[in-house]
Amino acid sequence: YDPSEKMLQIAKRKDRKNEIRFIEGFCENMPFEDSCFNFATITFGIRNTKSLNQSLSEIRRILKKDGILMIMEFSKTDNPLVKNIYHIYLNYIIPFIGSLFGKYDEYKYLATSIDAFYTMNEMNVILESKGFDIIRNIQYNFGLVTVYVVKLKP
């Protein structure tokens, strides 16, 4: 399930056995029955939804009672040294590299969307407010990427 037709085309090419049904659509309004999935994942996409709150509510709706959600996403860090170095990397180096490939706007958007997203603790508060219990957080790259493993609150 993805809003990008191009991403789904790439995924379809990787499904050599043609066993997966790919559906184009937005996370805020999925065409699935209530409580129909045991597990849901979203990787580097939750920050790009039209509405984070609506997306989390919709994911909650489609998960079964003991359902698990795993989100991998960029996150801001509270470490001042890493924060400053990463700011330079995101706002200057990444867009420059993008401009070398004629994709300055896309890479600048990437930097802007990452910079505007949440710290791990802020995202945990949001997840809990939307009816999820935090099972664990796994941080990578000095806390700049976080995997949130959560389950539905009873």
XYZ file of N, CA and C in Angstrom:
462
model
N 0.854 -1.163 0.000
C 0.000 0.000 0.000
C 0.900 1.225 0.000
N 0.768 2.099 -0.997
C 1.639 3.267 -1.120
C 0.941 4.305 -1.994
N 1.152 5.596 -1.719
C 0.524 6.621 -2.564
C 1.271 6.865 -3.882
N 2.462 6.294 -4.024
C 3.280 6.559 -5.201
C 3.199 5.406 -6.212
N 2.661 5.691 -7.361
C 2.572 4.675 -8.417
C 3.961 4.185 -8.812
N 4.929 5.086 -8.867
C 6.296 4.698 -9.242
C 6.912 3.742 -8.218
N 6.673 4.002 -6.933
C 7.195 3.105 -5.899
C 6.539 1.732 -5.999
N 5.257 1.700 -6.299
C 4.564 0.416 -6.446
C 5.068 -0.351 -7.668
N 5.396 0.353 -8.737
C 5.952 -0.308 -9.919
C 7.290 -0.973 -9.589
N 8.116 -0.290 -8.807
C 9.397 -0.870 -8.375
C 9.145 -2.105 -7.516
N 8.198 -1.999 -6.591
C 7.877 -3.126 -5.714
C 7.359 -4.313 -6.526
N 6.523 -4.057 -7.524
C 5.977 -5.138 -8.346
C 7.077 -5.885 -9.084
N 8.081 -5.169 -9.554
C 9.198 -5.820 -10.246
C 9.966 -6.755 -9.311
N 9.963 -6.452 -8.025
C 10.673 -7.281 -7.051
C 9.856 -8.498 -6.616
N 8.569 -8.480 -6.873
C 7.678 -9.594 -6.522
C 7.694 -10.602 -7.671
N 8.763 -11.385 -7.747
C 8.971 -12.302 -8.878
C 7.905 -13.395 -8.972
N 7.316 -13.762 -7.839
C 6.306 -14.823 -7.845
C 4.896 -14.271 -8.045
N 4.788 -12.951 -8.104
C 3.495 -12.291 -8.304
C 2.484 -12.710 -7.228
N 2.953 -12.683 -5.979
C 2.121 -13.139 -4.859
C 1.535 -11.996 -4.028
N 1.942 -10.790 -4.314
C 1.534 -9.655 -3.485
C 0.579 -8.763 -4.266
N -0.450 -8.339 -3.598
C -1.403 -7.394 -4.191
C -0.989 -5.988 -3.772
N -0.645 -5.171 -4.746
C -0.206 -3.803 -4.475
C -1.367 -2.846 -4.713
N -1.551 -1.927 -3.775
C -2.665 -0.989 -3.846
C -2.118 0.427 -3.690
N -2.540 1.306 -4.583
C -2.136 2.703 -4.506
C -3.146 3.478 -3.660
N -2.642 4.242 -2.698
C -3.536 5.039 -1.878
C -2.802 5.697 -0.730
N -3.508 6.550 -0.040
C -2.930 7.288 1.078
C -3.268 6.614 2.398
N -2.366 6.728 3.323
C -2.466 6.090 4.639
C -3.648 6.620 5.456
N -4.098 7.797 5.151
C -5.165 8.419 5.943
C -6.540 7.807 5.695
N -6.675 7.046 4.614
C -7.985 6.484 4.276
C -7.780 5.173 3.518
N -7.552 4.096 4.259
C -7.252 2.805 3.633
C -8.524 1.983 3.427
N -8.593 1.263 2.308
C -9.803 0.503 1.952
C -9.854 -0.894 2.575
N -9.543 -0.980 3.852
C -9.524 -2.268 4.537
C -10.544 -2.259 5.667
N -11.024 -3.451 5.997
C -11.973 -3.589 7.104
C -11.277 -3.297 8.428
N -12.065 -2.994 9.432
C -11.532 -2.804 10.782
C -10.883 -4.100 11.269
N -9.816 -3.950 12.032
C -9.170 -5.078 12.722
C -8.855 -6.245 11.795
N -8.203 -5.970 10.678
C -7.939 -7.049 9.723
C -6.460 -7.412 9.567
N -5.552 -6.652 10.192
C -4.128 -6.936 10.059
C -3.487 -7.185 11.421
N -2.562 -8.132 11.451
C -1.789 -8.404 12.660
C -0.611 -7.460 12.798
N -0.135 -6.943 11.667
C 1.133 -6.235 11.638
C 1.094 -5.166 10.548
N 1.644 -4.014 10.839
C 1.762 -2.947 9.838
C 3.134 -2.315 9.971
N 3.692 -1.902 8.850
C 4.991 -1.216 8.858
C 4.915 0.011 7.972
N 5.749 0.970 8.293
C 5.929 2.138 7.431
C 7.374 2.584 7.595
N 8.057 2.725 6.477
C 9.489 3.017 6.493
C 9.765 4.324 5.763
N 10.313 5.271 6.484
C 10.663 6.590 5.947
C 9.502 7.211 5.173
N 8.305 7.100 5.734
C 7.142 7.657 5.061
C 6.152 8.342 5.979
N 6.181 8.059 7.263
C 5.171 8.630 8.163
C 5.273 10.152 8.195
N 6.475 10.691 8.026
C 6.629 12.149 8.044
C 6.076 12.795 6.776
N 5.829 11.982 5.749
C 5.320 12.503 4.480
C 3.813 12.343 4.315
N 3.137 11.836 5.331
C 1.687 11.695 5.214
C 1.033 13.068 5.246
N -0.175 13.120 4.723
C -0.907 14.389 4.750
C -1.242 14.790 6.179
N -1.560 13.790 7.008
C -1.899 14.037 8.404
C -1.363 12.887 9.251
N -0.387 13.169 10.079
C 0.182 12.157 10.960
C -0.892 11.582 11.877
N -1.695 12.448 12.469
C -2.736 11.987 13.390
C -3.767 11.095 12.701
N -4.227 11.502 11.533
C -5.201 10.698 10.798
C -4.585 9.378 10.356
N -3.337 9.396 9.933
C -2.659 8.164 9.513
C -2.549 7.178 10.665
N -2.159 7.659 11.836
C -2.040 6.770 12.996
C -3.407 6.239 13.432
N -4.430 7.062 13.345
C -5.784 6.607 13.665
C -6.236 5.521 12.692
N -5.912 5.695 11.434
C -6.295 4.725 10.417
C -5.531 3.414 10.587
N -4.255 3.498 10.902
C -3.472 2.291 11.160
C -4.036 1.573 12.382
N -4.382 2.334 13.401
C -4.987 1.744 14.599
C -6.290 1.018 14.231
N -7.068 1.601 13.361
C -8.345 1.013 12.959
C -8.160 -0.341 12.265
N -7.159 -0.468 11.417
C -7.007 -1.697 10.634
C -6.251 -2.805 11.369
N -5.587 -2.466 12.481
C -4.853 -3.484 13.236
C -5.792 -4.287 14.132
N -5.485 -5.579 14.250
C -6.225 -6.437 15.179
C -5.870 -6.068 16.614
N -6.612 -6.632 17.550
C -6.475 -6.298 18.977
C -5.029 -6.355 19.474
N -4.280 -7.351 19.110
C -2.888 -7.483 19.540
C -1.917 -7.032 18.452
N -2.389 -6.189 17.546
C -1.593 -5.778 16.391
C -0.356 -4.980 16.748
N 0.663 -5.153 15.922
C 1.947 -4.468 16.104
C 2.163 -3.518 14.932
N 2.679 -2.355 15.239
C 3.080 -1.367 14.235
C 4.561 -1.094 14.408
N 5.287 -1.157 13.305
C 6.695 -0.770 13.313
C 6.881 0.380 12.328
N 7.493 1.444 12.829
C 7.769 2.620 12.007
C 9.276 2.856 12.039
N 9.881 2.972 10.863
C 11.276 3.414 10.790
C 11.256 4.798 10.169
N 11.851 5.751 10.869
C 11.789 7.132 10.388
C 12.995 7.917 10.881
N 13.331 8.938 10.117
C 14.343 9.885 10.576
C 13.825 10.560 11.832
N 14.725 10.917 12.719
C 14.321 11.620 13.931
C 15.376 12.660 14.274
N 14.924 13.679 14.952
C 15.863 14.709 15.405
C 16.520 14.231 16.692
N 17.701 14.727 16.915
C 18.438 14.347 18.117
C 18.550 15.538 19.062
N 18.723 15.237 20.334
C 18.949 16.282 21.329
C 20.438 16.532 21.561
N 21.291 15.689 20.980
C 22.740 15.844 21.131
C 23.192 17.069 20.332
N 23.701 18.122 21.012
C 24.040 19.369 20.318
C 25.099 19.200 19.223
N 26.100 18.384 19.453
C 27.152 18.199 18.452
C 26.596 17.505 17.208
N 25.894 16.401 17.409
C 25.312 15.668 16.285
C 24.277 16.537 15.576
N 23.492 17.264 16.348
C 22.453 18.133 15.790
C 23.057 19.184 14.847
N 24.137 19.821 15.243
C 24.764 20.860 14.414
C 25.416 20.284 13.161
N 26.115 19.170 13.313
C 26.743 18.541 12.150
C 25.667 18.075 11.168
N 24.619 17.459 11.691
C 23.546 16.958 10.849
C 22.809 18.096 10.152
N 22.641 19.222 10.826
C 21.989 20.380 10.220
C 22.767 20.837 8.975
N 24.063 20.906 9.094
C 24.902 21.295 7.947
C 24.771 20.261 6.829
N 24.846 18.993 7.204
C 24.730 17.909 6.224
C 23.385 17.967 5.501
N 22.300 18.090 6.261
C 20.956 18.105 5.678
C 20.704 19.316 4.797
N 21.108 20.478 5.263
C 20.706 21.714 4.594
C 21.688 22.215 3.543
N 22.885 21.680 3.535
C 23.870 22.139 2.552
C 24.420 21.009 1.687
N 24.857 19.942 2.300
C 25.496 18.869 1.538
C 24.468 18.071 0.742
N 23.385 17.641 1.385
C 22.358 16.854 0.690
C 21.764 17.631 -0.501
N 21.339 18.885 -0.326
C 20.810 19.611 -1.496
C 21.862 19.807 -2.601
N 23.117 20.014 -2.209
C 24.176 20.152 -3.210
C 24.308 18.873 -4.025
N 24.330 17.741 -3.346
C 24.420 16.457 -4.046
C 23.211 16.288 -4.969
N 22.043 16.641 -4.481
C 20.844 16.577 -5.311
C 20.957 17.434 -6.557
N 21.552 18.614 -6.417
C 21.690 19.512 -7.571
C 22.607 18.917 -8.634
N 23.555 18.081 -8.231
C 24.445 17.428 -9.193
C 23.682 16.463 -10.095
N 22.558 15.966 -9.606
C 21.732 15.038 -10.373
C 20.468 15.702 -10.913
N 20.409 17.039 -10.833
C 19.251 17.766 -11.326
C 18.027 17.590 -10.451
N 18.223 17.278 -9.176
C 17.101 17.026 -8.267
C 17.233 17.858 -6.994
N 17.616 19.098 -7.139
C 17.802 19.962 -5.974
C 16.530 20.054 -5.136
N 15.387 20.303 -5.782
C 14.135 20.478 -5.041
C 13.767 19.241 -4.230
N 13.937 18.063 -4.834
C 13.608 16.826 -4.133
C 14.499 16.628 -2.900
N 15.786 16.911 -3.044
C 16.707 16.724 -1.925
C 16.539 17.824 -0.876
N 16.185 19.001 -1.304
C 15.906 20.072 -0.344
C 14.642 19.737 0.449
N 13.631 19.176 -0.231
C 12.420 18.750 0.471
C 12.760 17.678 1.508
N 13.589 16.730 1.114
C 13.999 15.676 2.043
C 14.610 16.303 3.290
N 15.529 17.227 3.107
C 16.175 17.894 4.242
C 15.160 18.648 5.092
N 14.265 19.371 4.458
C 13.262 20.165 5.175
C 12.303 19.272 5.958
N 11.856 18.170 5.344
C 10.896 17.297 6.019
C 11.535 16.579 7.201
N 12.795 16.217 7.080
C 13.498 15.572 8.198
C 13.694 16.574 9.324
N 14.105 17.778 8.965
C 14.372 18.823 9.956
C 13.107 19.231 10.713
N 11.956 19.083 10.072
C 10.689 19.491 10.692
C 10.041 18.368 11.498
N 10.615 17.158 11.454
C 9.991 16.034 12.137
C 10.350 16.035 13.620
N 10.049 14.970 14.313
C 10.100 14.929 15.773
C 11.336 14.225 16.319
N 11.620 14.480 17.572
C 12.592 13.670 18.297
C 11.912 12.341 18.628
N 12.692 11.376 19.054
C 12.127 10.084 19.441
C 11.103 10.256 20.563
N 11.436 11.059 21.566
C 10.518 11.254 22.693
C 9.226 11.938 22.264
N 9.320 12.926 21.384
C 8.111 13.602 20.889
C 7.226 12.625 20.111
N 7.848 11.794 19.280
C 7.073 10.826 18.502
C 6.434 9.788 19.425
N 7.127 9.380 20.468
C 6.540 8.434 21.430
C 5.288 9.013 22.082
N 5.325 10.288 22.420
C 4.153 10.947 23.019
C 2.986 10.935 22.035
N 3.266 11.211 20.780
C 2.220 11.204 19.749
C 1.642 9.801 19.602
N 2.513 8.799 19.521
C 2.044 7.421 19.373
C 1.167 7.010 20.552
N 1.583 7.346 21.748
C 0.787 7.007 22.936
C -0.549 7.738 22.934
N -0.550 8.974 22.483
C -1.802 9.742 22.444
C -2.786 9.187 21.413
N -2.274 8.420 20.429
C -3.126 7.838 19.398
C -3.496 6.391 19.699
N -3.216 5.936 20.940
C -3.690 4.623 21.362
C -2.696 3.485 21.211
N -1.417 3.808 21.180
C -0.386 2.779 21.075
C 0.456 2.753 22.342
N 0.895 1.557 22.721
C 1.876 1.386 23.789
C 3.239 1.174 23.145
N 4.240 1.820 23.679
C 5.592 1.676 23.163
C 6.168 0.359 23.677
N 6.559 -0.517 22.774
C 7.247 -1.748 23.154
C 8.733 -1.453 23.287
N 9.280 -0.817 22.261
C 10.682 -0.406 22.320
C 11.011 0.531 21.183
N 12.112 1.234 21.353
C 12.666 2.094 20.313
C 14.079 1.597 20.018
N 14.416 1.556 18.764
C 15.761 1.166 18.353
C 16.328 2.351 17.573
N 17.429 2.896 18.056
C 18.018 4.060 17.394
C 19.259 3.671 16.600
N 19.406 4.316 15.455
C 20.560 4.115 14.586
C 21.171 5.472 14.255
N 22.413 5.452 13.822
C 23.099 6.672 13.349
C 23.001 7.813 14.355
N 23.452 7.558 15.564
C 23.472 8.575 16.620
C 22.084 9.120 16.945
N 21.068 8.301 16.762
C 19.706 8.714 17.068
C 19.014 9.451 15.940
N 19.605 9.464 14.758
C 19.020 10.184 13.629
C 17.993 9.347 12.872
N 17.967 8.064 13.147
C 16.951 7.158 12.624
C 16.449 6.341 13.809
N 15.126 6.224 13.909
C 14.527 5.459 15.001
C 13.522 4.472 14.448
N 13.549 3.265 15.004
C 12.505 2.282 14.744
C 11.626 2.272 15.984
N 10.346 2.546 15.766
C 9.344 2.542 16.840
C 8.583 1.228 16.737
N 8.624 0.428 17.774
C 7.861 -0.819 17.807
C 6.764 -0.592 18.837
N 5.521 -0.600 18.375
C 4.393 -0.277 19.252
C 3.279 -1.290 19.042
N 2.403 -1.379 20.032
C 1.227 -2.240 19.929
C 0.004 -1.445 20.346
N -1.143 -1.938 19.966
C -2.382 -1.277 20.352
C -2.548 -1.351 21.862
N -3.007 -0.257 22.444
C -3.341 -0.293 23.858
C -4.575 -1.170 24.049
N -4.609 -1.929 25.167
C -5.788 -2.784 25.387
C -7.057 -1.979 25.583
